[in-house]
Short mmCIF file of C-alpha atoms in Angstrom, two decimals:
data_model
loop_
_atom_site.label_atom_id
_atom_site.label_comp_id
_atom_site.label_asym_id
_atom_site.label_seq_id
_atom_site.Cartn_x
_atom_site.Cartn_y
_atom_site.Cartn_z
CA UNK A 251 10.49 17.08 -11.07
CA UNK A 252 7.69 14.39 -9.91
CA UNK A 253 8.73 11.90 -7.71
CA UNK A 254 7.63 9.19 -9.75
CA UNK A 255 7.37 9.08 -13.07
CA UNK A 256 5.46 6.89 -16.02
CA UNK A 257 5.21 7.19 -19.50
CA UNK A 258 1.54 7.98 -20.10
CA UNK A 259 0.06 5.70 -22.94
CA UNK A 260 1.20 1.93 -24.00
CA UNK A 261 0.16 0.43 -26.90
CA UNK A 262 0.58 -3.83 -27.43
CA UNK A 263 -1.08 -6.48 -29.64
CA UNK A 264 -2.65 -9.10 -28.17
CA UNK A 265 -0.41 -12.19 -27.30
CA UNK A 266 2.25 -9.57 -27.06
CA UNK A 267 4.53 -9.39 -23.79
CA UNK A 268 3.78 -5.59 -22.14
CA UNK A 269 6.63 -3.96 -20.25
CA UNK A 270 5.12 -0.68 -18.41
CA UNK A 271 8.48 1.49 -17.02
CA UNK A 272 8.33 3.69 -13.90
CA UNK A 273 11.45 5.73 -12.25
CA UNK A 274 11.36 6.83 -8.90
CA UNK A 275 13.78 9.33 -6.95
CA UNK A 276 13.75 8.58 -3.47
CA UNK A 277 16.48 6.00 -2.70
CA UNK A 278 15.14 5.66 1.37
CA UNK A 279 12.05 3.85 -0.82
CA UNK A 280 11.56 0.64 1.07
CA UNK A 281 7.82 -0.54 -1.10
CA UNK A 282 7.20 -0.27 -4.28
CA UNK A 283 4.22 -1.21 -5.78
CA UNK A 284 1.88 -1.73 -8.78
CA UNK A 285 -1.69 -0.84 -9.11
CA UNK A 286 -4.06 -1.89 -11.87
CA UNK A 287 -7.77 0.64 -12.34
CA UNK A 288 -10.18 -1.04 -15.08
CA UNK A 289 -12.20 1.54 -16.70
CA UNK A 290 -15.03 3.58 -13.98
CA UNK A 291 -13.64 1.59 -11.30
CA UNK A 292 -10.94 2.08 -8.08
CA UNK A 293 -7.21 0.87 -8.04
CA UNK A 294 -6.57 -2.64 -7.43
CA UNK A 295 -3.39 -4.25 -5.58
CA UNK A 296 -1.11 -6.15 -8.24
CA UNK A 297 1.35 -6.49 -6.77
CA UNK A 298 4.70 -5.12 -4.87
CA UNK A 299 8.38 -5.76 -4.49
CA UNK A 300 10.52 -4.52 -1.38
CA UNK A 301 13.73 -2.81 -2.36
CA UNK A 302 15.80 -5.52 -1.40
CA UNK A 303 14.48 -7.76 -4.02
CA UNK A 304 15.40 -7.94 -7.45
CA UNK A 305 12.78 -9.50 -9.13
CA UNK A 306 9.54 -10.83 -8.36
CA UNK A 307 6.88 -13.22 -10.53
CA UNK A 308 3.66 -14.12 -10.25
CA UNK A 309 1.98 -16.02 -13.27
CA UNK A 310 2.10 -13.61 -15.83
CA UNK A 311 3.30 -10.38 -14.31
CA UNK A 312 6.98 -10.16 -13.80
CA UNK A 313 8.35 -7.19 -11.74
CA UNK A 314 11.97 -5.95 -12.40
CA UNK A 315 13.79 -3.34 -9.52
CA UNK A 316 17.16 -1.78 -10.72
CA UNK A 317 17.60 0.00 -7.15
CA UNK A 318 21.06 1.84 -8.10
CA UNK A 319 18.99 3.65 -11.64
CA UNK A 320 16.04 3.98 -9.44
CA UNK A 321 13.66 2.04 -12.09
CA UNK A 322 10.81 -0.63 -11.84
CA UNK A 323 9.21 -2.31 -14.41
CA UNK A 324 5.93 -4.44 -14.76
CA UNK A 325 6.22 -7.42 -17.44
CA UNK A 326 2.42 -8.53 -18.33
CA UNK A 327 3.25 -11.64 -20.51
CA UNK A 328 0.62 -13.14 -23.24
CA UNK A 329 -1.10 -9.70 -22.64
CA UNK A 330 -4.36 -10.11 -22.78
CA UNK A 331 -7.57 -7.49 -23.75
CA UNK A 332 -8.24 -7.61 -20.62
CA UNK A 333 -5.47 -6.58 -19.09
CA UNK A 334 -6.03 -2.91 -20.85
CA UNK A 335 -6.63 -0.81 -17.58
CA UNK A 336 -4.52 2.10 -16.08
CA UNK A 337 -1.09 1.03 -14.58
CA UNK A 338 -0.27 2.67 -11.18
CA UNK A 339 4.01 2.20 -9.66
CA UNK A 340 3.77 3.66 -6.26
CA UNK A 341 6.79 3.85 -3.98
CA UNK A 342 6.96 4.21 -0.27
CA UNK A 343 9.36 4.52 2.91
CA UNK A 344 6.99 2.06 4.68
CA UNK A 345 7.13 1.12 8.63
CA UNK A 346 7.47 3.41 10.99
CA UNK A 347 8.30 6.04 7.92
CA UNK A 348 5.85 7.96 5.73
CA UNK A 349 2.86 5.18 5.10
CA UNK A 350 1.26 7.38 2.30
CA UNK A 351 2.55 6.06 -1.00
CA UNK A 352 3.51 8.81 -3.59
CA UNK A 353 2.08 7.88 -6.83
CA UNK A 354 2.95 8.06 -10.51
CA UNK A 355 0.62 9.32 -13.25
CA UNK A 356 -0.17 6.16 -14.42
CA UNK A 357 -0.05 4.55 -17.54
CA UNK A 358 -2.88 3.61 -19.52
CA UNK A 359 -2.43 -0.01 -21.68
CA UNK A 360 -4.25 -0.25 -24.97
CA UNK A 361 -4.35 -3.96 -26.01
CA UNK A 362 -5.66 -4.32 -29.89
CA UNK A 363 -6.59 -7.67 -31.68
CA UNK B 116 -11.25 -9.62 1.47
CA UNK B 117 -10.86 -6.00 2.49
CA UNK B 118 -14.03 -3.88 1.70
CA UNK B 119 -14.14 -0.15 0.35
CA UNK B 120 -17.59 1.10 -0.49
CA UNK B 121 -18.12 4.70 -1.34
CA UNK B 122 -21.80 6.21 -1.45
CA UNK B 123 -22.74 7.26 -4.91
CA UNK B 124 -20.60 5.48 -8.25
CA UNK B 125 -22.08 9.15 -9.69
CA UNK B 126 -22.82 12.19 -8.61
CA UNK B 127 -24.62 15.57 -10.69
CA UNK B 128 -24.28 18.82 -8.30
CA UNK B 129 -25.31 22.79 -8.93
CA UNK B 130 -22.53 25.07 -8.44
CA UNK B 131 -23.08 26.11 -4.67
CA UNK B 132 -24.10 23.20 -3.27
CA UNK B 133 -23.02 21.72 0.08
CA UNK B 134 -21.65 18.04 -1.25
CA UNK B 135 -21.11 14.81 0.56
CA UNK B 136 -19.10 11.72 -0.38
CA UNK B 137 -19.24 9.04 1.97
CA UNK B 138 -16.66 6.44 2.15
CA UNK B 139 -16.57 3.29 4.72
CA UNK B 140 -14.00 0.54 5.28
CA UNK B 141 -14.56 -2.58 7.17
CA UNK B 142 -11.22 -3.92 7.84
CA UNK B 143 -10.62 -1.84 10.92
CA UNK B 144 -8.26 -0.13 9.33
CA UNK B 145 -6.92 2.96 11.20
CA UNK B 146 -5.78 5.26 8.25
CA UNK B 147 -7.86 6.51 5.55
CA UNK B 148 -7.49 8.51 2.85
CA UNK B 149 -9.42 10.82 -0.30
CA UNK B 150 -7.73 11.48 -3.33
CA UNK B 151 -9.07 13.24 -7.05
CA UNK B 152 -8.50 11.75 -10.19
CA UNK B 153 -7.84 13.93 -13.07
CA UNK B 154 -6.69 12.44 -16.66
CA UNK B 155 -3.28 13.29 -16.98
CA UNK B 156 -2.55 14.01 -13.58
CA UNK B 157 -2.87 10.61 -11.16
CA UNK B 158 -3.84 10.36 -7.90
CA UNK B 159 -3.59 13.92 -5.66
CA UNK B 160 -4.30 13.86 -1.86
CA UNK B 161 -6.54 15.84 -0.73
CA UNK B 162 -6.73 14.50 3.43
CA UNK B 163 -6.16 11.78 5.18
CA UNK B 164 -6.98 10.35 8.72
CA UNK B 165 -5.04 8.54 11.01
CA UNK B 166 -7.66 7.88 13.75
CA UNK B 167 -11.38 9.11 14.49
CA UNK B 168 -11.58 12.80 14.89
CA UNK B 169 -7.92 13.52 13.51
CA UNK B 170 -7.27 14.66 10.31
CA UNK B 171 -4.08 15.66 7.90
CA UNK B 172 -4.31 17.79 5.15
CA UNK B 173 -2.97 16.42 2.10
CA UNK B 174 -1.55 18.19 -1.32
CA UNK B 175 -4.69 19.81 -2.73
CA UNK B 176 -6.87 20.49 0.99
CA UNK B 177 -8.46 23.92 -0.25
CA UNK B 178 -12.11 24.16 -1.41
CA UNK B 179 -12.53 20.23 0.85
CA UNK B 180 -12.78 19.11 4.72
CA UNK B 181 -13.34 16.18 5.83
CA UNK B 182 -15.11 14.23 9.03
CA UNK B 183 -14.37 10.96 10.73
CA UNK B 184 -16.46 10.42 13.40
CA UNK B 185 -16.42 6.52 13.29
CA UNK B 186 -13.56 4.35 11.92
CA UNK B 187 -15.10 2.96 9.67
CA UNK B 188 -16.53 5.86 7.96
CA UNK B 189 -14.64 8.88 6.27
CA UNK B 190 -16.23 12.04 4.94
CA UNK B 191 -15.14 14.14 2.42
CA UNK B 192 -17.36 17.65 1.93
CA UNK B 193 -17.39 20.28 -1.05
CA UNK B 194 -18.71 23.39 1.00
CA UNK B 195 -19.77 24.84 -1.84
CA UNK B 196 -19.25 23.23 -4.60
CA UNK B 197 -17.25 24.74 -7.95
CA UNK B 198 -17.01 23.47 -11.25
CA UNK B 199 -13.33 23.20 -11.22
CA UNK B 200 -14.24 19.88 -8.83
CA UNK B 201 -15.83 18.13 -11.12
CA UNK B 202 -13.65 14.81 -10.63
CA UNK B 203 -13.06 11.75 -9.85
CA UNK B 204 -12.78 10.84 -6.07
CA UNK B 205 -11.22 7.65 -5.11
CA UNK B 206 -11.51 6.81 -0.89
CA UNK B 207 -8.56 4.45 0.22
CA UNK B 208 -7.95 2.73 3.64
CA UNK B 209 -5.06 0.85 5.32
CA UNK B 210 -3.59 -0.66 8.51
CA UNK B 211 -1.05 1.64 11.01
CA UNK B 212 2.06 1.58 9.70
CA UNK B 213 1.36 -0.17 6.52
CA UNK B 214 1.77 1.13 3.42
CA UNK B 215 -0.69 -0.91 1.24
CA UNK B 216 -3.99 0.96 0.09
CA UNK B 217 -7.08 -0.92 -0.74
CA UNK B 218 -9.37 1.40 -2.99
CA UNK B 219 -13.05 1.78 -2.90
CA UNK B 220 -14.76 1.75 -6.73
CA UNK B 221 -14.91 5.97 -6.96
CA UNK B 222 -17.35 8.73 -7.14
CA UNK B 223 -17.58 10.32 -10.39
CA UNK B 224 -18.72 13.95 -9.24
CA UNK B 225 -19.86 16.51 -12.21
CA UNK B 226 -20.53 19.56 -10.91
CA UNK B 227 -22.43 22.35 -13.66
#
C-alpha cells in the first residue's frame, strides 16, 4: 500500500468549514506537512506540524495529528473560492534521517457558491 | 523569500528530441530535486542532488538524467524524448538536512 494516503476529490460550499484527511504509515515520521498547488502553478508551503504536537492553528487552517492512528487532518475554516487548489500531506523522518518527503496523491478542493 | 524559477511554464517537443528543463534556486540551498506530475498519481521522483556534480536517482530515473554543474542550477534532460513524458515537471530545492521543499511554478511538457 502507499505510504501516504488522501482521498482524491473534496467537495464544500462556500462559507463551509473543509476538513481534507491524510493517513500515513511510518510511525519514525518526525514532519508532517501540508502543501497547497493553485491551478498551472508549483506547490506552496502551508504549513507543518512535528509529531510531537497535537494540534496546530494558524488563522483559518487548523491542523489535527492523531500519532497512535497515524492520521492528519487540514481544517480550512470559512472556506473560501479561493482556497480550491490541490491539497498535498507530506510526511518525513527529518534531521539527520531521510530529508526527501514522501508525498500523498493529493486532494483536489472544489469550493461552489 | 526563497526563489524557484524553472525555464519554460510550457513546453511542445517532437518525439525524438533531446529536451532540456532548466531549474535554478537562489537560496543556496544544497539539495534539489525533479519530480512529474500526473493526475491521479502525485508527485514521483525522478532525481535528486545533494551537492554540485552528485546525483541520486529517484523512483521513476529511466528515460531522464540530470546535470548540476552549479548550485544554483539543476538540469533535468529527456534524451530522446517519448510521448509517454508528456507531464508535468515540478523542480524543488531545500537546505541540508531539512526537510522543507520550496517549489518552482512547473513545466508543462507535451510531447507529440
Amino acid at each position: 500500500g502507499e505510504d501516504v494516503e488522501q482521498s482524491l476529490f473534496l467537495s464544500v460550499r462556500e462559507g463551509d468549514s473543509s476538513v481534507i484527511n491524510c493517513t500515513y504509515t511510518d510511525s519514525s515520521s518526525t514532519y508532517l506537512y501540508w502543501y497547497k498547488q493553485e491551478p498551472g502553478a508549483g506547490l506552496q508551503l502551508l504549513t507543518y506540524i512535528f509529531s510531537n504536537m497535537d494540534m496546530k492553528q494558524d488563522q483559518r487552517l487548523t491542523v489535527l495529528l492523531n500519532k497512535k492512528d497515524k492520521h492528519l487532518s487540514l481544517r480550512i475554516a470559512d472556506t473560501q473560492t479561493g482556497d480550491s487548489a490541490i491539497y498535498f500531506c507530506a510526511e518525513s523522518k527529518g534531521g539527520g534521517g531521510s530529508y526527501i518527503p514522501t508525498f500523498g496523491r493529493g486532494t483536489s478542493l472544489i469550493v461552489h457558491p | 523569500d526563497v526563489k524557484v524559477t524553472q525555464s519554460s511554464r510550457y513546453l511542445v517537443k517532437r518525439t525524438g528530441e533531446k529536451v532540456f528543463l532548466e531549474c535554478v534556486q537562489d537560496m543556496d540551498h544544497e539539495n534539489m530535486f525533479w519530480y512529474r506530475q500526473d493526475p491521479g498519481l502525485g508527485l514521483r521522483l525522478i532525481y535528486f542532488s545533494y551537492d554540485v556534480k552528485m546525483k541520486e536517482k529517484g523512483d521513476i530515473p529511466e528515460g531522464y538524467s540530470v546535470s548540476r554543474e552549479k548550485k544554483e542550477r539543476f538540469s533535468l534532460i529527456l534524451e530522446s524524448a517519448s510521448t509517454n513524458q508528456t507531464s508535468m515537471y515540478l523542480c524543488a530545492s531545500s537546505r541540508p538536512q531539512r526537510d522543507t521543499q520550496y517549489f518552482g511554478p512547473g513545466t508543462r511538457l507535451t510531447v507529440l
